[in-house]
Structure formats: structure tokens, C-alpha cells
Coordinates of C-alpha atoms and ligand atoms in Angstrom, one line a residue:
M1 CA 27.2 163.2 176.1
K2 CA 28.2 162.0 179.6
I3 CA 30.9 163.7 181.3
A4 CA 32.7 163.8 184.6
V5 CA 34.1 166.9 186.1
F6 CA 37.2 166.9 188.2
V7 CA 37.7 169.4 190.9
S8 CA 39.4 170.4 193.9
G9 CA 37.6 173.4 195.3
R10 CA 35.1 176.0 194.9
G11 CA 33.5 174.4 191.7
S12 CA 31.9 177.9 190.1
N13 CA 33.1 176.1 186.5
L14 CA 31.2 173.0 187.6
K15 CA 28.1 175.2 188.3
A16 CA 28.3 177.1 185.2
I17 CA 28.2 173.7 183.1
L18 CA 25.4 172.7 185.1
D19 CA 23.5 175.8 184.7
S20 CA 24.1 176.3 181.2
P21 CA 20.9 176.5 179.2
D22 CA 22.7 175.4 175.9
L23 CA 24.0 172.4 177.5
R24 CA 20.9 171.1 179.2
S25 CA 19.8 168.9 176.3
L26 CA 23.7 168.0 175.4
I27 CA 25.4 167.4 178.5
E28 CA 24.8 164.8 181.5
V29 CA 27.4 165.2 184.5
V30 CA 27.3 161.8 185.9
S31 CA 30.1 162.2 188.3
V32 CA 32.0 164.8 190.1
V33 CA 35.6 163.5 191.3
S34 CA 37.7 165.2 193.8
N35 CA 41.1 164.6 195.7
K36 CA 39.3 166.2 198.5
A37 CA 36.4 164.5 200.5
S38 CA 35.2 167.9 201.6
C39 CA 35.1 170.8 199.2
Q40 CA 32.5 173.4 198.0
A41 CA 32.2 171.7 194.5
F42 CA 30.9 168.7 196.3
E43 CA 28.0 170.6 197.7
I44 CA 27.2 171.6 194.3
A45 CA 27.2 167.9 193.4
N46 CA 25.1 166.9 196.3
S47 CA 22.5 169.7 195.4
Y48 CA 22.2 168.1 191.9
N49 CA 22.3 164.4 192.9
I50 CA 25.3 163.8 191.2
K51 CA 27.6 160.8 192.2
K52 CA 30.9 162.0 194.0
C53 CA 34.1 159.9 193.7
V54 CA 37.1 160.8 196.0
I55 CA 40.4 159.6 194.7
G56 CA 42.6 158.1 197.4
S57 CA 40.3 157.8 199.8
S58 CA 38.3 155.0 201.6
Y59 CA 35.1 157.0 200.6
G60 CA 34.5 156.4 197.0
C61 CA 37.4 155.1 194.8
E62 CA 40.7 154.2 196.1
S63 CA 43.0 154.5 193.0
Y64 CA 43.0 155.9 189.5
G65 CA 42.8 152.3 188.4
E66 CA 39.3 152.0 190.1
L67 CA 37.9 155.3 189.2
S68 CA 38.4 154.6 185.5
D69 CA 36.3 151.7 186.0
I70 CA 33.6 153.3 187.7
L71 CA 33.8 156.1 184.9
I72 CA 33.7 153.6 182.1
D73 CA 30.7 151.8 183.8
L74 CA 29.2 155.3 184.0
G75 CA 29.6 155.7 180.2
V76 CA 31.9 158.8 180.7
E77 CA 32.9 160.1 177.4
L78 CA 34.8 163.2 178.1
I79 CA 36.5 164.3 181.6
V80 CA 36.6 168.0 182.5
L81 CA 39.3 169.2 184.6
A82 CA 37.7 172.3 186.4
G83 CA 40.0 173.5 189.1
F84 CA 41.3 169.8 189.7
L85 CA 44.9 170.1 191.2
K86 CA 46.4 167.2 191.0
L87 CA 48.6 165.6 188.0
I88 CA 46.7 162.9 186.3
P89 CA 48.9 159.6 186.2
A90 CA 49.9 158.8 182.5
E91 CA 48.1 155.4 182.7
F92 CA 44.7 157.2 183.5
I93 CA 45.3 159.5 180.8
N94 CA 46.2 157.0 178.1
K95 CA 42.9 155.2 178.9
F96 CA 40.8 158.2 178.1
E97 CA 43.2 159.5 175.3
N98 CA 42.1 162.6 173.7
R99 CA 38.8 162.8 176.1
I100 CA 40.2 164.8 179.0
I101 CA 40.3 168.4 178.8
N102 CA 41.5 171.2 181.5
I103 CA 40.4 174.8 181.8
H104 CA 43.5 177.0 182.6
P105 CA 42.7 180.7 183.8
A106 CA 45.4 182.5 181.5
L107 CA 46.5 182.4 177.9
L108 CA 48.7 179.3 177.7
P109 CA 51.4 178.5 176.4
S110 CA 52.3 181.7 179.0
F111 CA 51.5 181.6 182.7
G112 CA 51.0 177.8 182.9
G113 CA 53.0 174.6 184.5
K114 CA 53.6 173.4 188.1
G115 CA 52.5 175.8 190.6
M116 CA 50.6 177.9 188.4
Y117 CA 47.2 177.7 189.8
G118 CA 44.8 179.8 191.7
I119 CA 45.8 183.5 192.2
N120 CA 49.3 182.4 191.5
V121 CA 48.7 182.7 187.8
H122 CA 46.9 186.1 188.2
E123 CA 49.9 187.4 190.3
A124 CA 52.3 186.2 187.6
V125 CA 50.3 187.9 185.0
F126 CA 49.8 191.0 187.1
R127 CA 53.5 191.1 187.7
S128 CA 54.4 191.0 183.8
S129 CA 52.2 194.1 183.3
A130 CA 50.6 192.1 180.3
K131 CA 47.5 193.9 178.9
V132 CA 45.5 190.9 178.0
S133 CA 44.8 187.7 180.1
G134 CA 42.0 185.3 179.5
A135 CA 41.0 181.5 179.7
T136 CA 42.4 178.4 177.9
V137 CA 40.7 175.1 177.3
H138 CA 43.4 172.2 176.2
F139 CA 43.8 168.5 175.9
V140 CA 45.5 167.0 179.1
D141 CA 48.7 165.4 178.7
N142 CA 51.2 164.0 181.3
K143 CA 52.6 167.5 182.3
Y144 CA 50.9 170.4 183.6
D145 CA 48.9 172.9 181.2
S146 CA 50.9 171.5 178.2
G147 CA 48.4 169.6 176.1
T148 CA 47.1 171.1 172.7
I149 CA 45.2 173.9 173.0
I150 CA 41.3 173.7 172.0
A151 CA 39.9 177.2 172.6
Q152 CA 41.0 180.6 174.2
H153 CA 39.0 183.7 175.1
C154 CA 40.8 187.1 175.9
V155 CA 39.9 189.7 178.2
D156 CA 41.2 193.3 178.5
I157 CA 43.2 193.7 181.8
S158 CA 45.0 197.2 180.8
D159 CA 42.9 198.9 183.7
V160 CA 43.2 196.4 186.6
S161 CA 44.7 197.5 189.9
S162 CA 45.3 193.9 191.4
P163 CA 45.9 190.4 190.7
G164 CA 42.1 189.9 192.3
D165 CA 40.8 192.2 189.4
I166 CA 42.4 189.8 187.0
A167 CA 41.0 186.7 188.6
A168 CA 37.6 188.2 188.6
K169 CA 37.4 189.3 184.8
V170 CA 39.2 185.9 184.0
L171 CA 36.6 183.8 185.8
E172 CA 33.7 185.4 183.9
V173 CA 35.3 184.5 180.7
E174 CA 36.0 180.9 181.8
H175 CA 32.1 180.6 182.8
Q176 CA 31.4 181.5 178.9
L177 CA 34.3 179.4 177.3
L178 CA 33.9 176.0 179.4
P179 CA 30.4 175.6 178.3
E180 CA 30.8 176.8 174.7
V181 CA 33.6 174.1 174.3
L182 CA 31.4 171.3 175.8
K183 CA 28.7 172.3 173.4
A184 CA 31.0 172.0 170.6
F185 CA 32.1 168.4 171.9
A186 CA 28.7 167.3 172.4
N187 CA 27.9 168.4 168.5
G188 CA 31.0 166.7 167.4
K189 CA 32.6 170.0 166.2
V190 CA 35.9 169.4 167.8
Q191 CA 38.4 168.7 165.1
R192 CA 42.1 167.7 164.8
L193 CA 43.4 169.2 161.5
N194 CA 47.3 169.4 160.6
N195 CA 48.2 168.9 164.2
R196 CA 45.6 171.7 165.4
V197 CA 42.6 171.5 167.0
I198 CA 39.7 173.5 165.4
I199 CA 36.0 174.1 166.2
K200 CA 34.2 173.8 163.2
Ligands
LIG1 C1 39.6 178.1 187.5 O1 40.2 179.2 187.6 C2 40.2 177.4 186.7 O2 40.7 178.0 185.3 C3 41.3 176.7 187.2 O3 41.0 176.7 188.7 C4 39.8 177.4 189.0 C5 38.6 176.7 189.5 O4 37.9 177.5 189.7 N1 41.8 175.7 186.8 P1 36.4 176.9 190.3 O5 36.6 175.7 191.3 O6 35.7 176.3 189.1 O7 35.7 177.7 190.9

């Protein structure tokens, strides 16, 4: 299965996908797309010789329209948002209906929405005094973090002493969850049943 990974920063989830032994024979990352011409994730893309695209710049793609043409030409079957911080326009989402997923560093539908990214999420979870957090992979619609949930992993945070502690625990879980979900997609095991998404 050919995938494109959209990023804005560090790229540790991109790396987890690329390094997953389970995905080696199932997934090919054919493009890494970013809204930033310079980011750590692009260095990872370089080291794996993966085609890079920047949205809204003269280097790579200018617009979402051009980007969708490029991704279609590359044969992309699934788009993975892994730390991509921009809202994707409805027209682009419609073109890739049910083929764009996002990973969020909390248990949605709590602690999501506009402004809920990076450490902001973990600070909100810490302030709430919640005892579990985790990671969520969901389909992308035209609002932040609101599409149908595909899979979640929980992590016990009853013993943490800072938002940074939560971030570290959740990131570990993210690096397991995202490859697991991609494996399920590649094996055709992600299905919709009575408005719920299940992994068979
Ligand atoms: C992750 O926590 C992901 O859940 C969120 O943004 C972060 C990206 O981290 N959407 P990285 O760039 O994959 O290291």
C-alpha cells in the first residue's frame, strides 16, 4: 500500500512507520508532505530518499490542487497526518474520502480541537487530573480532531509529575499504535459497521 505522510515538525511517527519491521513488506511511503520547507521530518525523508513536497511554496507544490494531482500520480492510497498542524481544505478531503487519517496524542473526543496540539494537549490532560491518557487514530474530516475514531491505546498516567511526563508516555504508545493501524489498513482489516469503525 502506497502512503503519503504529512508532517510539520519532528517526524518521530514518520520514523516509527519507516522502521516498523511489520510494515516493511506492506507499506511504501512515497511522499512526505509538509507546510514547512525546513523541518526535522524532512531530514528523515532525505535519509530514506523519499520525495518531499511543501504546500504553499515554490519548492514542490503550490496548492492543495497540485498536491492532490501529485499524490494521485504517485498512486497514494492512504494519507497519514502525523504531526501536521494545518487544517486540510474540504475539497482535498473530498478527493481522498475515507483515505486520510490522523494521529492525536490524547483519547478523543476529549482534549482535541483547535489549539490542541503538542504540549498544549498534555498540559490540558495534566490540569484535568485525568488518570489515563493515550493516542487516537481517526479519520480526518473538515474540523480538527473530530472524525470517526479508528483505534486507541490507553496509558496509565496516575504517577506523572508533569505534562512532559505524559507526552513521553503517550509518544511511546503512538509509535506502537500508528504502525498497528497501518498494518490493518494494508491487510484490508479496517471496516465500517453500523457507523462504527472496527479492525477485524
Ligand atoms: C504527535 O504527538 C502526534 O500525535 C501529533 O503531533 C505529534 C507529532 O510528533 N499529531 P512527531 O512529529 O511524529 O514526532
